[in-house]
Amino acid sequence: MLSSFKKATSIALVLSLLISMFPQMIFASAGSSAKEFLSFSVEGNPSVIDNVNHTIEVVVPYRSAVNNMFEIFEVSEGATVLNHTSNVTRTNYSSPVILTVVAEDNSRQDYTVTVTIGPSNLKSITAFNLVAPVAKSFIDDEAFAIYLTVPKGTDVTALTPTFSTDDSGAQLLVNGDVQTSGVSIQDFSQPLIYTVKALDGSTRDYRVTVNIHIEPSTAKEITYFALASHSSIGIIDESNQTITLTVPHGTNRAALVPTFITTGTRVLLYGNQQVSGEAVVNFTNPVDYTVEDEAGNSLIYQVTVKEAASTASTTKVLQTFSIDGVEGLIDEDAKTISVVLPTGSTRQNKTATFTTNGQSVYIGNTSQTSGATANDFTTPQTYTVFAENGLTQNYVVSVTLANELKSYDLISPIQAVGKIDPLNHTITFDIPYGTDLSVTKAVYVTTGDHIKINEVVQQSGVTETDLRLSPIIYTVDSDNVSVPYRVILNIGLNPAKELTTFKITNPERIGVVDQAGRTISITVPHGTNVTQLAPIFTSTGSHVKVGNENQVSGVTTQNFTNPVTYTVFAADGTRQDYVVTVTVAPRESSNNGTYLPVPTKPTTNPSPFYPVVNQEKLKAYLKDKIEQASTDPVSGIFSDVNQHWSKTNIDLFVKMGFVKGYEDDTFRPNGSITRAEFAAMIVRVFNIEAQKNATSFTDVKEAHWAIKYIEALAVSGIITGYVDGTFKPNDVISRAEIIAIISRIVDFNAIGKNKTADFNDIAGSWNADEIRAAAAAGIINGRKVGSFAPQEQSTRAEALSIILRVLNLNADVRLLLDQPKT
């Protein structure tokens, strides 16, 4: 029994030992077949792994040692790479290498690993020189700076450098322009930045500075010597290197502070460098000043300060001054003298005649003798008058040639006297409204040689000139010195104040306007209620009133039981009254004396548009646009409109081809819109065609992209431009200007009033009545409660939304436009 137990125990121990040593052999299931590269890099450079085609691509930096590259990789769990260990193995990848992944089940997969060397990142300038003149540079590779020195007199504005880089494939650029060695010319008057662009796209900037070699100056003159505490100025005798000053009697010559100007590098006294206006010097005896130049040479000036006698005069006034008999104007307070010579005179080598109560007169160190000493007066000259006691007084003498515009008057197309302001050099004209100043003629008088306008020499009473843009008029003397006179045009306000048309609706009757008698007569059928009529009228004035109430065409009602006086106000403030009489026709009767019933007219829906827009053609045009949009849709996905309040409107207009977005896939709904862009939008939407005799504006040239749209609206009467004949197509359009254009397309009187306009910021607006009518028709809303903001810029979204509301005024058009939205 004991023997059997021992035998069983021995067998159990053997089995336990076998299980602990070889568990996989006893309990193992089938091994995994996964054998993919999960990641792979060499020398820290990541790879692109293609587990379908079993390839691995790695790009390493330029000049990498691909023949000995350190690998880091990760493969499927349980798999290994034959003969390769991550973070240990180095491999020669100068050519593609096959790596074999072995799965747990001993299945294998080969991967082809290709390591490619990336483009060069070399971007150093190795040489930068000049050939003419010959100059070799110094290249600072730490500061990335290049220095060259050229001889004095070299024209550094046009130098052609030669250069090389450490990679022949690299480019050198200056301000984005590619440079060619020995060919590209540059201006080196200021340091230039040369940018080296490597083949891998990286860049490095070098600052290139060209210096001019300077020869040491040998100048060492004292050109001015005076005293800080006195007006005494030294007389410099350059030939003997002496300077002589005289100071008033009693001056302490032992403690004077000299001021001086020198062309040298420094001034020495007793071996000590002197600073002008600082050192106190004893001039009791003559003093020697030494001036040194840049080359190290020196020159000695002996300075002598004399004390004037006690009886010496102190006067130093230049009393009279004239040249060629022309008296100078002496301003004693400013110490200036002005001489105006006739035009045609020369200012060189002129001899002045003068009187003075001083002892002597100098210009610089040259003594002046009245009527004898000649000078060049092309630039102002400073005359120094010396008193007997040594003190001085300077006078600045300026000699000019007569060059004044005495008169400039228009003789064509109107006669107008120019008001000349000789101090501010302006010429002001009062011009009646409507005067065409594109071709004018003027007569003028000038003391100069001639006058020029726009570089054209003028001939009095003959030359035709365009004054619309207020050009500068230049008077020119015989030395070709010009004086500008600015033209100021005060254009009168428009005096027009006619009531040109007048009619009523329901029933429609057109008034007979008698411009001579200033009356308007209308006869309406019997039974018409004349107590609440809203007439439609046009005028040439700025606004129309009945009593103190502004009248809005087609909106403001009046009681015509008795004649009503309409007052038209012109822009210039004048007014004209028109008496409007509405007569009710008597009731018609039959032959037997009974009254005939008044026939009832069938009701019609009037068009909301003026005749400039053909309603039927518009519907056909929009229908065709909608069909095109369904068969050939236009892409209109913009990144900046998804949450915008006008997204639906924008999508609709884009689908129909009326507007487009920008190249960056944005629409910019809150961006501004120019007058030309809005004109183009109106023409495209309402299908308005240009006529033959297209109206042109002076600032809309044939090359302008929107000329056909602008001319279409001009011919149709929808736009008129500015009084100066311009349209300003590139100006941003305001909200008020948009309503002005819409009001020439939409007949507000044919539309029922949807609401009452109550804006508190349009009272002073030039088209306040049109804004109120548009608001009443439901075409516009305010920016905020009670505010329309007429002068603010309209946004792109606001502009197209207003146009869409106008289109929706027609029920048939509204139904058509609902189709693309579904």
mmCIF file with all atom_site columns, N, CA and C in Angstrom, residues 502-511 522 533-537:
data_model
loop_
_atom_site.group_PDB
_atom_site.id
_atom_site.type_symbol
_atom_site.label_atom_id
_atom_site.label_alt_id
_atom_site.label_comp_id
_atom_site.label_asym_id
_atom_site.label_entity_id
_atom_site.label_seq_id
_atom_site.pdbx_PDB_ins_code
_atom_site.Cartn_x
_atom_site.Cartn_y
_atom_site.Cartn_z
_atom_site.occupancy
_atom_site.B_iso_or_equiv
_atom_site.pdbx_formal_charge
_atom_site.auth_seq_id
_atom_site.auth_comp_id
_atom_site.auth_asym_id
_atom_site.auth_atom_id
_atom_site.pdbx_PDB_model_num
ATOM 1  N N  . PHE A 1 502 ? -47.636 115.897 -62.554 1.00 0.00 ? 502 PHE A N  1
ATOM 2  C CA . PHE A 1 502 ? -48.550 115.817 -61.410 1.00 0.00 ? 502 PHE A CA 1
ATOM 3  C C  . PHE A 1 502 ? -49.732 114.963 -61.823 1.00 0.00 ? 502 PHE A C  1
ATOM 4  N N  . LYS A 1 503 ? -50.003 113.879 -61.082 1.00 0.00 ? 503 LYS A N  1
ATOM 5  C CA . LYS A 1 503 ? -51.155 113.043 -61.398 1.00 0.00 ? 503 LYS A CA 1
ATOM 6  C C  . LYS A 1 503 ? -51.699 112.420 -60.125 1.00 0.00 ? 503 LYS A C  1
ATOM 7  N N  . ILE A 1 504 ? -52.961 111.920 -60.243 1.00 0.00 ? 504 ILE A N  1
ATOM 8  C CA . ILE A 1 504 ? -53.556 111.189 -59.132 1.00 0.00 ? 504 ILE A CA 1
ATOM 9  C C  . ILE A 1 504 ? -53.949 109.813 -59.636 1.00 0.00 ? 504 ILE A C  1
ATOM 10 N N  . THR A 1 505 ? -54.129 108.897 -58.697 1.00 0.00 ? 505 THR A N  1
ATOM 11 C CA . THR A 1 505 ? -54.551 107.547 -59.055 1.00 0.00 ? 505 THR A CA 1
ATOM 12 C C  . THR A 1 505 ? -55.877 107.236 -58.378 1.00 0.00 ? 505 THR A C  1
ATOM 13 N N  . ASN A 1 506 ? -56.522 106.208 -58.905 1.00 0.00 ? 506 ASN A N  1
ATOM 14 C CA . ASN A 1 506 ? -57.788 105.715 -58.324 1.00 0.00 ? 506 ASN A CA 1
ATOM 15 C C  . ASN A 1 506 ? -58.836 106.818 -58.204 1.00 0.00 ? 506 ASN A C  1
ATOM 16 N N  . PRO A 1 507 ? -59.312 107.401 -59.307 1.00 0.00 ? 507 PRO A N  1
ATOM 17 C CA . PRO A 1 507 ? -58.961 107.021 -60.677 1.00 0.00 ? 507 PRO A CA 1
ATOM 18 C C  . PRO A 1 507 ? -57.718 107.775 -61.132 1.00 0.00 ? 507 PRO A C  1
ATOM 19 N N  . GLU A 1 508 ? -57.042 107.207 -62.148 1.00 0.00 ? 508 GLU A N  1
ATOM 20 C CA . GLU A 1 508 ? -55.835 107.843 -62.640 1.00 0.00 ? 508 GLU A CA 1
ATOM 21 C C  . GLU A 1 508 ? -56.187 108.993 -63.562 1.00 0.00 ? 508 GLU A C  1
ATOM 22 N N  . ARG A 1 509 ? -55.708 110.184 -63.185 1.00 0.00 ? 509 ARG A N  1
ATOM 23 C CA . ARG A 1 509 ? -55.882 111.376 -64.001 1.00 0.00 ? 509 ARG A CA 1
ATOM 24 C C  . ARG A 1 509 ? -54.566 112.163 -63.973 1.00 0.00 ? 509 ARG A C  1
ATOM 25 N N  . ILE A 1 510 ? -54.121 112.601 -65.156 1.00 0.00 ? 510 ILE A N  1
ATOM 26 C CA . ILE A 1 510 ? -52.871 113.352 -65.290 1.00 0.00 ? 510 ILE A CA 1
ATOM 27 C C  . ILE A 1 510 ? -53.186 114.833 -65.315 1.00 0.00 ? 510 ILE A C  1
ATOM 28 N N  . GLY A 1 511 ? -52.478 115.589 -64.500 1.00 0.00 ? 511 GLY A N  1
ATOM 29 C CA . GLY A 1 511 ? -52.708 117.016 -64.416 1.00 0.00 ? 511 GLY A CA 1
ATOM 30 C C  . GLY A 1 511 ? -52.092 117.762 -65.579 1.00 0.00 ? 511 GLY A C  1
ATOM 31 N N  . ILE A 1 522 ? -56.642 119.404 -62.813 1.00 0.00 ? 522 ILE A N  1
ATOM 32 C CA . ILE A 1 522 ? -57.031 118.001 -62.965 1.00 0.00 ? 522 ILE A CA 1
ATOM 33 C C  . ILE A 1 522 ? -58.550 117.903 -62.829 1.00 0.00 ? 522 ILE A C  1
ATOM 34 N N  . LEU A 1 533 ? -56.595 112.513 -51.363 1.00 0.00 ? 533 LEU A N  1
ATOM 35 C CA . LEU A 1 533 ? -55.843 112.124 -52.558 1.00 0.00 ? 533 LEU A CA 1
ATOM 36 C C  . LEU A 1 533 ? -54.339 112.235 -52.287 1.00 0.00 ? 533 LEU A C  1
ATOM 37 N N  . ALA A 1 534 ? -53.601 111.205 -52.747 1.00 0.00 ? 534 ALA A N  1
ATOM 38 C CA . ALA A 1 534 ? -52.137 111.201 -52.612 1.00 0.00 ? 534 ALA A CA 1
ATOM 39 C C  . ALA A 1 534 ? -51.530 111.342 -54.000 1.00 0.00 ? 534 ALA A C  1
ATOM 40 N N  . PRO A 1 535 ? -51.305 112.547 -54.480 1.00 0.00 ? 535 PRO A N  1
ATOM 41 C CA . PRO A 1 535 ? -50.826 112.733 -55.856 1.00 0.00 ? 535 PRO A CA 1
ATOM 42 C C  . PRO A 1 535 ? -49.398 112.234 -56.044 1.00 0.00 ? 535 PRO A C  1
ATOM 43 N N  . ILE A 1 536 ? -49.132 111.831 -57.285 1.00 0.00 ? 536 ILE A N  1
ATOM 44 C CA . ILE A 1 536 ? -47.770 111.450 -57.694 1.00 0.00 ? 536 ILE A CA 1
ATOM 45 C C  . ILE A 1 536 ? -47.214 112.607 -58.517 1.00 0.00 ? 536 ILE A C  1
ATOM 46 N N  . PHE A 1 537 ? -46.029 113.084 -58.128 1.00 0.00 ? 537 PHE A N  1
ATOM 47 C CA . PHE A 1 537 ? -45.469 114.246 -58.824 1.00 0.00 ? 537 PHE A CA 1
ATOM 48 C C  . PHE A 1 537 ? -43.956 114.112 -58.938 1.00 0.00 ? 537 PHE A C  1
#
